[in-house]
Each structure stands twice: as C-alpha cells, then as structure tokens.
Amino acid sequence: MGKEKSSISIFQKYLSLWVFICMVVGVAIGKYLPGIPTFLNKFEYAKVSIPMAILIWLMIYPMMIKVDFQSIRNVGKNPKGLFVTWITNWLIKPFTMYGIASLFFFVIFKTFITPELATEYLAGAVLLGAAPCTAMVFVWSSLTKGNPAYTVVQVATNDLIILLAFVPIVKFLLGISNVSVPWDTLIISVVLFVVIPLIGGLVTRYLVVKKKGKDYLENIFVHKFDNATSIGLLLTLIMIFSFQGNVILENPLHIVLIAIPLILQTFLIFAIAYVACRILKLPYNIAAPAGMIGASNFFELAVAVAIALFGTTSPAALATTVGVLTEVPVMLLLVKIANSTKGWFVNE
C-alpha cells in the first residue's frame, strides 16, 4: 500500500461528531425546510435517487483507487490469515448480525419497537452485516501496526467476494425476515455501487501508475480525493437525515436501540477473528487487521443499497446510517484493545 499514514485524520477521528452534526442539520431541514427533500426526491431512476447516487460514487470511487488488485498474486503467501478473514466475513458475520439484531429488535426491545419497524431495522442491519469494510481498514491496520501489504490482499480479495456473495446473502437473510426484495434491484445496486466504482478505480489506478508511478499514486494522487470523499459522506448523511426527520423526532430513542446490537456485533466479530488468529499462531501484524476488517463495515455500500431497496425515508436506511454513527468510536476502542494485547501473538 506504499507508505501508510501513522495516524488517523481529524475527520476520521471525529467522524461520529460530524455524523451527529449532520443528523441535527438534516433533521432541521426535514422539519423546517421540507421542500428541499421533496424536491430532491423528484430526481429518481429505477428507485435510485440520482443525487444520492452521485454522492455515494464520490465516496466509493476514491476507495477503489486505493485497492491494488495485483496484490492478489500474493494470496498464496501465509493463507491462514486470509481464510480467517473470508470465513469470518462471509460465513459468520452476516448470520450473527441477523441473529443479534433479531433478538434485540423483536424480543428484547419489542416494547419500544413495532414489528413493522423492527423488520426494517433488521433489514438495515443485514445490509451492514453483509458488507465488510473496504477503506477504513487501512486506517485501523495502520493504527495497530498491521502488515500493509497483507492488508491490501485482505481488502482486495474481500472486494471481489462482495461481487459474488453480497447479493445472495442479502437475498437469503431478507427472505427469511419476510422482506421481499427483487433480485434485479439488488443486482443493479451492486453494479452501481461496487462494479462501476471498482472498474473506475482500476482504470484510474492503471493510468496514473503508468504515467507517474505507484509511489505518486499512493502517496499523492489518492489523497487529492480526501476532501471530496469527506464532503460526499457528510452531504449524503445530511440528505438521509433530512428524509428521516419525522421518524427521528417521533422515535429519538430508536437511534440508541439500533446502536446497541450493532455495537455488540462489532465486538463479537472482532473477538472471533482475533482469537482465531491467536489459535492459529499468526503474527500480530496479520491478526489485528484480520479482526478489524470483519468488525468494521462498508457502510457506504450498505447505505446506498438500503436507499435503493427501501427509499431514503425508510427505517432501513436509518439503521445503516446509525452504523456510521457508531463505527469510529467502537473501532478506536478495538484498536486500543488490540494494541494492549499485542503480546498474545508472535511478531514479524
């Protein structure tokens, strides 16, 4: 990955604060300037909000430039860590998310959440659970002194698995949740928000490396998009919260209720991958990123698909947005836990 940044940026460190500010601004727009979300809702094609799609591309495209898919040639080197990543992310995480979210939304919180809302919140949680992290993993890996080259392979293979596994897993879990989702809508969402940015990232990466070299790409070029990505995320959140204004004002407690199972799931998945790496006697610089990549989520994809499937005003979209709100503080805590338990592992 080239030279990794040794610290988290101010924007990333205080992401939850920015999300909270966006929530306040968005809710205020929804309540006092309802004409704005109504106007934006007019720009829609095949149930996809065009303004939202543009903003989400603005977030996802720069992430795809960062991923070096040529690193997959190294997949045979120390494959145990990759097996931990793949099994945790695709055979465990989506299903534990479904189980934990179902338990809390339909059983523990049934006094506070109607079955209809619980079903949509569960749908949002499922989308988060089926979308393991792509971009922020590089930050968590850096903060835990992870092996940068190995982290790139983990992320690159994960992105390719998303193309094949995301749609059937989401279709299956939403199906048993009694949520009817057309195959074509799911496939279109993945094409729009994974395939197109991925191809764009690959082409951009190839052209820039060919013209100015890999070092320039990874240490200068990709950082030209940092502000654009941040602005895209913040504007997307403001839009979502403006559409969600009435739901939030009527059910402010629900933000907390949604956050609880998402946070528990994060700790559980980290523990599964991290402990598995210790049992397999993997070095710390592989174990830490393996735990982080499963614990964190590709929330940009989850938000985009929730909007495409259920609409910008849906509780499912709100649930995915709460995932953004909780992710950074929880992941920073896991970084501290990982760094304090470094002695559990052999080092390379």
mmCIF file of C-alpha atoms in Angstrom:
data_model
loop_
_atom_site.group_PDB
_atom_site.id
_atom_site.type_symbol
_atom_site.label_atom_id
_atom_site.label_comp_id
_atom_site.label_asym_id
_atom_site.label_seq_id
_atom_site.Cartn_x
_atom_site.Cartn_y
_atom_site.Cartn_z
ATOM 1 C CA MET A 1 0.000 0.000 0.000
ATOM 2 C CA GLY A 2 3.027 2.204 -0.068
ATOM 3 C CA LYS A 3 3.685 4.393 2.941
ATOM 4 C CA GLU A 4 0.864 4.081 5.415
ATOM 5 C CA LYS A 5 -0.271 7.062 7.385
ATOM 6 C CA SER A 6 0.669 6.541 11.007
ATOM 7 C CA SER A 7 -2.303 8.307 12.462
ATOM 8 C CA ILE A 8 -5.967 8.788 11.867
ATOM 9 C CA SER A 9 -7.069 12.066 10.292
ATOM 10 C CA ILE A 10 -9.048 14.646 12.256
ATOM 11 C CA PHE A 11 -12.079 13.962 10.080
ATOM 12 C CA GLN A 12 -11.871 10.212 10.644
ATOM 13 C CA LYS A 13 -11.166 10.512 14.369
ATOM 14 C CA TYR A 14 -14.228 12.681 14.982
ATOM 15 C CA LEU A 15 -16.464 11.071 12.361
ATOM 16 C CA SER A 16 -19.170 10.324 14.934
ATOM 17 C CA LEU A 17 -19.254 14.028 15.900
ATOM 18 C CA TRP A 18 -19.645 15.045 12.254
ATOM 19 C CA VAL A 19 -22.377 12.431 11.822
ATOM 20 C CA PHE A 20 -24.201 13.834 14.859
ATOM 21 C CA ILE A 21 -23.921 17.379 13.461
ATOM 22 C CA CYS A 22 -25.227 16.116 10.102
ATOM 23 C CA MET A 23 -28.121 14.473 11.926
ATOM 24 C CA VAL A 24 -29.067 17.762 13.612
ATOM 25 C CA VAL A 25 -28.752 19.727 10.348
ATOM 26 C CA GLY A 26 -30.640 17.087 8.356
ATOM 27 C CA VAL A 27 -33.491 16.783 10.840
ATOM 28 C CA ALA A 28 -33.790 20.575 10.966
ATOM 29 C CA ILE A 29 -34.019 20.718 7.157
ATOM 30 C CA GLY A 30 -36.644 17.968 7.143
ATOM 31 C CA LYS A 31 -38.761 19.788 9.714
ATOM 32 C CA TYR A 32 -38.365 23.431 8.732
ATOM 33 C CA LEU A 33 -37.487 23.200 5.027
ATOM 34 C CA PRO A 34 -39.419 20.116 3.865
ATOM 35 C CA GLY A 35 -39.468 21.417 0.294
ATOM 36 C CA ILE A 36 -35.779 20.511 -0.095
ATOM 37 C CA PRO A 37 -36.103 16.719 0.432
ATOM 38 C CA THR A 38 -39.351 16.765 -1.561
ATOM 39 C CA PHE A 39 -37.568 18.426 -4.470
ATOM 40 C CA LEU A 40 -34.594 16.037 -4.324
ATOM 41 C CA ASN A 41 -36.948 13.052 -4.287
ATOM 42 C CA LYS A 42 -38.116 14.003 -7.786
ATOM 43 C CA PHE A 43 -34.741 13.044 -9.259
ATOM 44 C CA GLU A 44 -35.055 9.285 -9.239
ATOM 45 C CA TYR A 45 -34.480 6.484 -11.751
ATOM 46 C CA ALA A 46 -35.367 2.808 -11.172
ATOM 47 C CA LYS A 47 -35.938 3.612 -7.479
ATOM 48 C CA VAL A 48 -32.420 5.029 -7.184
ATOM 49 C CA SER A 49 -32.022 8.616 -6.014
ATOM 50 C CA ILE A 50 -29.763 10.281 -8.585
ATOM 51 C CA PRO A 51 -28.374 12.965 -6.191
ATOM 52 C CA MET A 52 -27.696 10.231 -3.614
ATOM 53 C CA ALA A 53 -26.027 8.016 -6.221
ATOM 54 C CA ILE A 54 -23.688 10.845 -7.253
ATOM 55 C CA LEU A 55 -22.678 11.497 -3.650
ATOM 56 C CA ILE A 56 -22.127 7.816 -2.937
ATOM 57 C CA TRP A 57 -19.950 7.437 -6.049
ATOM 58 C CA LEU A 58 -17.979 10.393 -4.726
ATOM 59 C CA MET A 59 -17.292 8.364 -1.581
ATOM 60 C CA ILE A 60 -16.703 4.891 -3.038
ATOM 61 C CA TYR A 61 -14.673 5.661 -6.172
ATOM 62 C CA PRO A 62 -11.607 7.044 -4.294
ATOM 63 C CA MET A 63 -11.645 3.945 -2.062
ATOM 64 C CA MET A 64 -11.418 1.676 -5.080
ATOM 65 C CA ILE A 65 -8.395 3.603 -6.393
ATOM 66 C CA LYS A 66 -6.570 2.685 -3.179
ATOM 67 C CA VAL A 67 -7.005 -1.062 -3.647
ATOM 68 C CA ASP A 68 -4.203 -2.795 -5.534
ATOM 69 C CA PHE A 69 -5.844 -5.849 -7.092
ATOM 70 C CA GLN A 70 -2.467 -7.021 -8.414
ATOM 71 C CA SER A 71 -1.716 -7.913 -4.792
ATOM 72 C CA ILE A 72 -3.971 -10.950 -5.227
ATOM 73 C CA ARG A 73 -0.937 -12.661 -6.775
ATOM 74 C CA ASN A 74 0.360 -12.909 -3.198
ATOM 75 C CA VAL A 75 -2.741 -14.752 -1.991
ATOM 76 C CA GLY A 76 -0.765 -17.965 -1.511
ATOM 77 C CA LYS A 77 1.629 -16.403 0.996
ATOM 78 C CA ASN A 78 0.513 -17.191 4.557
ATOM 79 C CA PRO A 79 -3.084 -18.042 3.534
ATOM 80 C CA LYS A 80 -4.253 -18.770 7.103
ATOM 81 C CA GLY A 81 -4.922 -15.088 7.771
ATOM 82 C CA LEU A 82 -6.933 -14.833 4.560
ATOM 83 C CA PHE A 83 -9.002 -17.872 5.491
ATOM 84 C CA VAL A 84 -9.787 -16.240 8.857
ATOM 85 C CA THR A 85 -10.851 -13.058 7.045
ATOM 86 C CA TRP A 86 -13.012 -14.854 4.471
ATOM 87 C CA ILE A 87 -14.695 -17.237 6.914
ATOM 88 C CA THR A 88 -15.371 -14.522 9.490
ATOM 89 C CA ASN A 89 -16.704 -12.015 6.959
ATOM 90 C CA TRP A 90 -18.820 -14.290 4.782
ATOM 91 C CA LEU A 91 -19.729 -17.451 6.722
ATOM 92 C CA ILE A 92 -20.148 -15.947 10.198
ATOM 93 C CA LYS A 93 -20.672 -12.178 10.250
ATOM 94 C CA PRO A 94 -23.891 -11.824 8.176
ATOM 95 C CA PHE A 95 -25.604 -14.546 10.188
ATOM 96 C CA THR A 96 -24.536 -13.366 13.648
ATOM 97 C CA MET A 97 -25.711 -9.878 12.669
ATOM 98 C CA TYR A 98 -29.074 -11.332 11.680
ATOM 99 C CA GLY A 99 -29.329 -13.295 14.933
ATOM 100 C CA ILE A 100 -28.284 -10.474 17.276
ATOM 101 C CA ALA A 101 -30.429 -7.848 15.515
ATOM 102 C CA SER A 102 -33.464 -10.172 15.504
ATOM 103 C CA LEU A 103 -33.040 -10.900 19.205
ATOM 104 C CA PHE A 104 -32.892 -7.240 20.158
ATOM 105 C CA PHE A 105 -35.441 -5.752 17.737
ATOM 106 C CA PHE A 106 -38.105 -8.448 18.045
ATOM 107 C CA VAL A 107 -37.594 -9.741 21.608
ATOM 108 C CA ILE A 108 -35.621 -7.504 23.960
ATOM 109 C CA PHE A 109 -36.881 -4.187 22.515
ATOM 110 C CA LYS A 110 -40.366 -5.327 21.473
ATOM 111 C CA THR A 111 -41.945 -2.914 23.975
ATOM 112 C CA PHE A 112 -40.342 0.032 22.196
ATOM 113 C CA ILE A 113 -40.299 -1.075 18.551
ATOM 114 C CA THR A 114 -43.294 -2.158 16.491
ATOM 115 C CA PRO A 115 -42.914 -5.369 14.420
ATOM 116 C CA GLU A 116 -43.053 -3.313 11.206
ATOM 117 C CA LEU A 117 -40.210 -1.033 12.298
ATOM 118 C CA ALA A 118 -38.267 -3.986 13.705
ATOM 119 C CA THR A 119 -38.402 -5.702 10.309
ATOM 120 C CA GLU A 120 -36.960 -2.676 8.523
ATOM 121 C CA TYR A 121 -34.310 -2.071 11.184
ATOM 122 C CA LEU A 122 -33.334 -5.728 10.803
ATOM 123 C CA ALA A 123 -33.066 -5.247 7.035
ATOM 124 C CA GLY A 124 -30.658 -2.344 7.563
ATOM 125 C CA ALA A 125 -28.602 -4.406 9.996
ATOM 126 C CA VAL A 126 -28.441 -7.275 7.494
ATOM 127 C CA LEU A 127 -27.084 -4.921 4.829
ATOM 128 C CA LEU A 128 -24.360 -3.775 7.227
ATOM 129 C CA GLY A 129 -23.525 -7.343 8.187
ATOM 130 C CA ALA A 130 -23.130 -8.434 4.570
ATOM 131 C CA ALA A 131 -20.774 -5.558 3.676
ATOM 132 C CA PRO A 132 -17.348 -5.896 5.363
ATOM 133 C CA CYS A 133 -15.131 -2.830 5.374
ATOM 134 C CA THR A 134 -13.037 -1.697 2.408
ATOM 135 C CA ALA A 135 -11.441 1.695 3.032
ATOM 136 C CA MET A 136 -11.200 2.364 6.760
ATOM 137 C CA VAL A 137 -9.435 -0.977 7.270
ATOM 138 C CA PHE A 138 -6.257 0.711 6.025
ATOM 139 C CA VAL A 139 -6.603 3.216 8.871
ATOM 140 C CA TRP A 140 -7.226 0.547 11.520
ATOM 141 C CA SER A 141 -4.350 -1.549 10.142
ATOM 142 C CA SER A 142 -2.030 1.449 10.339
ATOM 143 C CA LEU A 143 -3.043 2.262 13.920
ATOM 144 C CA THR A 144 -2.341 -1.330 15.005
ATOM 145 C CA LYS A 145 0.947 -1.521 13.050
ATOM 146 C CA GLY A 146 -0.568 -4.131 10.748
ATOM 147 C CA ASN A 147 1.260 -5.563 7.764
ATOM 148 C CA PRO A 148 0.265 -3.093 4.997
ATOM 149 C CA ALA A 149 0.968 -5.462 2.099
ATOM 150 C CA TYR A 150 -1.092 -8.233 3.696
ATOM 151 C CA THR A 151 -3.921 -5.819 4.488
ATOM 152 C CA VAL A 152 -4.103 -4.889 0.802
ATOM 153 C CA VAL A 153 -4.527 -8.561 -0.129
ATOM 154 C CA GLN A 154 -7.245 -8.979 2.518
ATOM 155 C CA VAL A 155 -9.149 -5.965 1.200
ATOM 156 C CA ALA A 156 -8.686 -6.800 -2.488
ATOM 157 C CA THR A 157 -9.964 -10.363 -2.113
ATOM 158 C CA ASN A 158 -12.830 -9.154 0.052
ATOM 159 C CA ASP A 159 -13.911 -6.670 -2.620
ATOM 160 C CA LEU A 160 -14.000 -9.426 -5.213
ATOM 161 C CA ILE A 161 -16.013 -11.703 -2.903
ATOM 162 C CA ILE A 162 -18.546 -8.893 -2.447
ATOM 163 C CA LEU A 163 -19.327 -9.127 -6.162
ATOM 164 C CA LEU A 164 -20.375 -12.763 -5.781
ATOM 165 C CA ALA A 165 -21.584 -13.163 -2.204
ATOM 166 C CA PHE A 166 -23.313 -9.908 -1.224
ATOM 167 C CA VAL A 167 -26.479 -10.324 -3.315
ATOM 168 C CA PRO A 168 -27.301 -13.978 -2.437
ATOM 169 C CA ILE A 169 -26.574 -13.485 1.272
ATOM 170 C CA VAL A 170 -28.741 -10.364 1.484
ATOM 171 C CA LYS A 171 -31.492 -12.012 -0.572
ATOM 172 C CA PHE A 172 -31.490 -15.076 1.703
ATOM 173 C CA LEU A 173 -31.427 -13.210 5.032
ATOM 174 C CA LEU A 174 -34.047 -10.659 3.968
ATOM 175 C CA GLY A 175 -36.150 -13.522 2.621
ATOM 176 C CA ILE A 176 -36.257 -15.297 5.984
ATOM 177 C CA SER A 177 -37.028 -11.886 7.519
ATOM 178 C CA ASN A 178 -40.193 -11.753 5.354
ATOM 179 C CA VAL A 179 -38.793 -8.826 3.380
ATOM 180 C CA SER A 180 -39.399 -9.201 -0.332
ATOM 181 C CA VAL A 181 -36.511 -7.847 -2.379
ATOM 182 C CA PRO A 182 -36.324 -8.234 -6.173
ATOM 183 C CA TRP A 183 -33.145 -9.845 -7.489
ATOM 184 C CA ASP A 184 -32.813 -7.189 -10.181
ATOM 185 C CA THR A 185 -32.862 -4.333 -7.668
ATOM 186 C CA LEU A 186 -30.130 -5.978 -5.609
ATOM 187 C CA ILE A 187 -28.008 -6.730 -8.665
ATOM 188 C CA ILE A 188 -28.448 -3.201 -10.042
ATOM 189 C CA SER A 189 -27.379 -1.811 -6.648
ATOM 190 C CA VAL A 190 -24.175 -3.874 -6.633
ATOM 191 C CA VAL A 191 -23.413 -2.910 -10.239
ATOM 192 C CA LEU A 192 -23.997 0.780 -9.477
ATOM 193 C CA PHE A 193 -22.188 0.991 -6.169
ATOM 194 C CA VAL A 194 -19.487 -1.694 -6.430
ATOM 195 C CA VAL A 195 -18.818 -2.736 -10.016
ATOM 196 C CA ILE A 196 -18.803 0.719 -11.638
ATOM 197 C CA PRO A 197 -16.629 2.386 -8.940
ATOM 198 C CA LEU A 198 -14.379 -0.692 -8.914
ATOM 199 C CA ILE A 199 -13.813 -0.534 -12.668
ATOM 200 C CA GLY A 200 -13.330 3.228 -12.454
ATOM 201 C CA GLY A 201 -10.777 2.750 -9.688
ATOM 202 C CA LEU A 202 -8.919 0.041 -11.610
ATOM 203 C CA VAL A 203 -8.715 2.141 -14.776
ATOM 204 C CA THR A 204 -7.645 5.253 -12.867
ATOM 205 C CA ARG A 205 -5.026 3.327 -10.928
ATOM 206 C CA TYR A 206 -3.618 1.771 -14.107
ATOM 207 C CA LEU A 207 -3.408 5.089 -15.955
ATOM 208 C CA VAL A 208 -1.845 7.028 -13.072
ATOM 209 C CA VAL A 209 0.709 4.300 -12.286
ATOM 210 C CA LYS A 210 1.615 4.043 -15.971
ATOM 211 C CA LYS A 211 2.130 7.800 -16.247
ATOM 212 C CA LYS A 212 3.643 8.796 -12.882
ATOM 213 C CA GLY A 213 4.388 5.618 -10.947
ATOM 214 C CA LYS A 214 2.936 3.744 -7.989
ATOM 215 C CA ASP A 215 4.590 5.902 -5.339
ATOM 216 C CA TYR A 216 2.946 9.034 -6.741
ATOM 217 C CA LEU A 217 -0.449 7.290 -6.872
ATOM 218 C CA GLU A 218 -0.424 6.023 -3.295
ATOM 219 C CA ASN A 219 1.225 8.958 -1.557
ATOM 220 C CA ILE A 220 -0.067 11.947 -3.527
ATOM 221 C CA PHE A 221 -2.817 11.177 -6.032
ATOM 222 C CA VAL A 222 -5.245 9.255 -3.794
ATOM 223 C CA HIS A 223 -5.081 11.980 -1.154
ATOM 224 C CA LYS A 224 -6.351 14.545 -3.663
ATOM 225 C CA PHE A 225 -9.767 12.936 -3.119
ATOM 226 C CA ASP A 226 -9.738 13.011 0.693
ATOM 227 C CA ASN A 227 -11.782 16.203 0.975
ATOM 228 C CA ALA A 228 -14.175 15.171 -1.795
ATOM 229 C CA THR A 229 -14.819 11.857 -0.052
ATOM 230 C CA SER A 230 -15.438 13.580 3.279
ATOM 231 C CA ILE A 231 -17.784 16.158 1.732
ATOM 232 C CA GLY A 232 -19.641 13.428 -0.138
ATOM 233 C CA LEU A 233 -20.173 11.462 3.067
ATOM 234 C CA LEU A 234 -21.368 14.474 5.049
ATOM 235 C CA LEU A 235 -23.792 15.643 2.327
ATOM 236 C CA THR A 236 -25.129 12.099 1.972
ATOM 237 C CA LEU A 237 -25.792 11.926 5.711
ATOM 238 C CA ILE A 238 -27.500 15.317 5.728
ATOM 239 C CA MET A 239 -29.752 14.130 2.898
ATOM 240 C CA ILE A 240 -30.603 10.881 4.678
ATOM 241 C CA PHE A 241 -31.379 12.618 7.950
ATOM 242 C CA SER A 242 -33.491 15.267 6.191
ATOM 243 C CA PHE A 243 -35.612 12.453 4.750
ATOM 244 C CA GLN A 244 -35.640 10.738 8.169
ATOM 245 C CA GLY A 245 -36.512 13.872 10.166
ATOM 246 C CA ASN A 246 -40.032 12.873 11.216
ATOM 247 C CA VAL A 247 -39.022 9.311 12.089
ATOM 248 C CA ILE A 248 -36.190 10.537 14.330
ATOM 249 C CA LEU A 249 -38.279 13.222 16.041
ATOM 250 C CA GLU A 250 -41.054 10.726 16.737
ATOM 251 C CA ASN A 251 -38.668 7.958 17.884
ATOM 252 C CA PRO A 252 -35.413 9.545 19.169
ATOM 253 C CA LEU A 253 -34.810 6.556 21.461
ATOM 254 C CA HIS A 254 -34.621 4.308 18.413
ATOM 255 C CA ILE A 255 -31.180 5.650 17.491
ATOM 256 C CA VAL A 256 -29.868 4.168 20.752
ATOM 257 C CA LEU A 257 -31.867 0.958 20.362
ATOM 258 C CA ILE A 258 -30.456 0.383 16.870
ATOM 259 C CA ALA A 259 -26.918 1.145 18.025
ATOM 260 C CA ILE A 260 -26.856 -1.462 20.816
ATOM 261 C CA PRO A 261 -26.985 -4.653 18.687
ATOM 262 C CA LEU A 262 -24.673 -3.095 16.086
ATOM 263 C CA ILE A 263 -22.050 -2.392 18.753
ATOM 264 C CA LEU A 264 -22.350 -5.874 20.277
ATOM 265 C CA GLN A 265 -21.966 -7.421 16.826
ATOM 266 C CA THR A 266 -18.803 -5.390 16.240
ATOM 267 C CA PHE A 267 -17.151 -6.676 19.416
ATOM 268 C CA LEU A 268 -18.248 -10.257 18.736
ATOM 269 C CA ILE A 269 -16.857 -10.394 15.190
ATOM 270 C CA PHE A 270 -13.578 -8.810 16.233
ATOM 271 C CA ALA A 271 -13.218 -11.372 19.023
ATOM 272 C CA ILE A 272 -13.936 -14.305 16.694
ATOM 273 C CA ALA A 273 -11.334 -13.313 14.108
ATOM 274 C CA TYR A 274 -8.754 -12.129 16.636
ATOM 275 C CA VAL A 275 -8.937 -15.253 18.794
ATOM 276 C CA ALA A 276 -8.892 -17.480 15.687
ATOM 277 C CA CYS A 277 -5.635 -15.805 14.624
ATOM 278 C CA ARG A 278 -4.151 -16.441 18.063
ATOM 279 C CA ILE A 279 -5.168 -20.108 17.949
ATOM 280 C CA LEU A 280 -3.555 -20.410 14.511
ATOM 281 C CA LYS A 281 -0.389 -18.736 15.886
ATOM 282 C CA LEU A 282 -0.475 -15.955 13.290
ATOM 283 C CA PRO A 283 1.700 -12.876 13.827
ATOM 284 C CA TYR A 284 0.117 -9.806 15.391
ATOM 285 C CA ASN A 285 0.535 -7.674 12.267
ATOM 286 C CA ILE A 286 -1.815 -10.067 10.442
ATOM 287 C CA ALA A 287 -4.147 -10.817 13.365
ATOM 288 C CA ALA A 288 -5.014 -7.183 14.123
ATOM 289 C CA PRO A 289 -6.148 -6.249 10.574
ATOM 290 C CA ALA A 290 -7.999 -9.586 10.292
ATOM 291 C CA GLY A 291 -10.035 -8.642 13.347
ATOM 292 C CA MET A 292 -10.603 -5.083 12.149
ATOM 293 C CA ILE A 293 -11.755 -5.918 8.616
ATOM 294 C CA GLY A 294 -14.579 -8.084 9.912
ATOM 295 C CA ALA A 295 -15.578 -5.800 12.760
ATOM 296 C CA SER A 296 -15.971 -2.687 10.622
ATOM 297 C CA ASN A 297 -18.463 -2.253 7.786
ATOM 298 C CA PHE A 298 -18.575 -0.998 4.214
ATOM 299 C CA PHE A 299 -21.285 1.364 5.422
ATOM 300 C CA GLU A 300 -21.248 3.407 2.220
ATOM 301 C CA LEU A 301 -22.430 0.344 0.276
ATOM 302 C CA ALA A 302 -24.975 -0.579 2.956
ATOM 303 C CA VAL A 303 -26.450 2.932 2.942
ATOM 304 C CA ALA A 304 -26.591 3.006 -0.854
ATOM 305 C CA VAL A 305 -28.329 -0.370 -1.142
ATOM 306 C CA ALA A 306 -30.777 0.438 1.677
ATOM 307 C CA ILE A 307 -31.800 3.598 -0.156
ATOM 308 C CA ALA A 308 -32.145 1.760 -3.476
ATOM 309 C CA LEU A 309 -34.198 -1.051 -1.932
ATOM 310 C CA PHE A 310 -36.323 0.781 0.607
ATOM 311 C CA GLY A 311 -36.063 4.505 -0.160
ATOM 312 C CA THR A 312 -34.411 7.476 1.500
ATOM 313 C CA THR A 313 -37.181 7.825 4.111
ATOM 314 C CA SER A 314 -37.076 4.169 5.177
ATOM 315 C CA PRO A 315 -36.198 2.901 8.663
ATOM 316 C CA ALA A 316 -33.779 0.501 6.952
ATOM 317 C CA ALA A 317 -31.776 3.441 5.606
ATOM 318 C CA LEU A 318 -31.804 4.959 9.095
ATOM 319 C CA ALA A 319 -30.424 1.727 10.582
ATOM 320 C CA THR A 320 -27.489 1.703 8.160
ATOM 321 C CA THR A 321 -26.800 5.343 8.984
ATOM 322 C CA VAL A 322 -26.635 4.531 12.707
ATOM 323 C CA GLY A 323 -23.876 2.127 11.697
ATOM 324 C CA VAL A 324 -21.865 5.146 10.535
ATOM 325 C CA LEU A 325 -22.562 6.917 13.833
ATOM 326 C CA THR A 326 -21.241 4.057 15.987
ATOM 327 C CA GLU A 327 -18.377 2.749 13.872
ATOM 328 C CA VAL A 328 -15.448 5.050 14.606
ATOM 329 C CA PRO A 329 -15.578 5.239 18.435
ATOM 330 C CA VAL A 330 -16.086 1.478 18.692
ATOM 331 C CA MET A 331 -13.275 0.734 16.234
ATOM 332 C CA LEU A 332 -10.901 3.100 18.050
ATOM 333 C CA LEU A 333 -11.655 1.185 21.258
ATOM 334 C CA LEU A 334 -10.877 -2.082 19.458
ATOM 335 C CA VAL A 335 -7.605 -0.561 18.237
ATOM 336 C CA LYS A 336 -6.670 0.114 21.879
ATOM 337 C CA ILE A 337 -7.643 -3.440 22.844
ATOM 338 C CA ALA A 338 -5.555 -4.879 20.009
ATOM 339 C CA ASN A 339 -2.513 -2.764 20.823
ATOM 340 C CA SER A 340 -2.710 -3.686 24.518
ATOM 341 C CA THR A 341 -2.848 -7.417 23.724
ATOM 342 C CA LYS A 342 -0.016 -7.432 21.198
ATOM 343 C CA GLY A 343 1.959 -9.718 23.499
ATOM 344 C CA TRP A 344 -0.506 -12.560 22.859
ATOM 345 C CA PHE A 345 0.977 -13.039 19.398
ATOM 346 C CA VAL A 346 4.274 -13.797 17.762
ATOM 347 C CA ASN A 347 5.697 -10.822 15.898
ATOM 348 C CA GLU A 348 7.209 -10.422 12.455
#
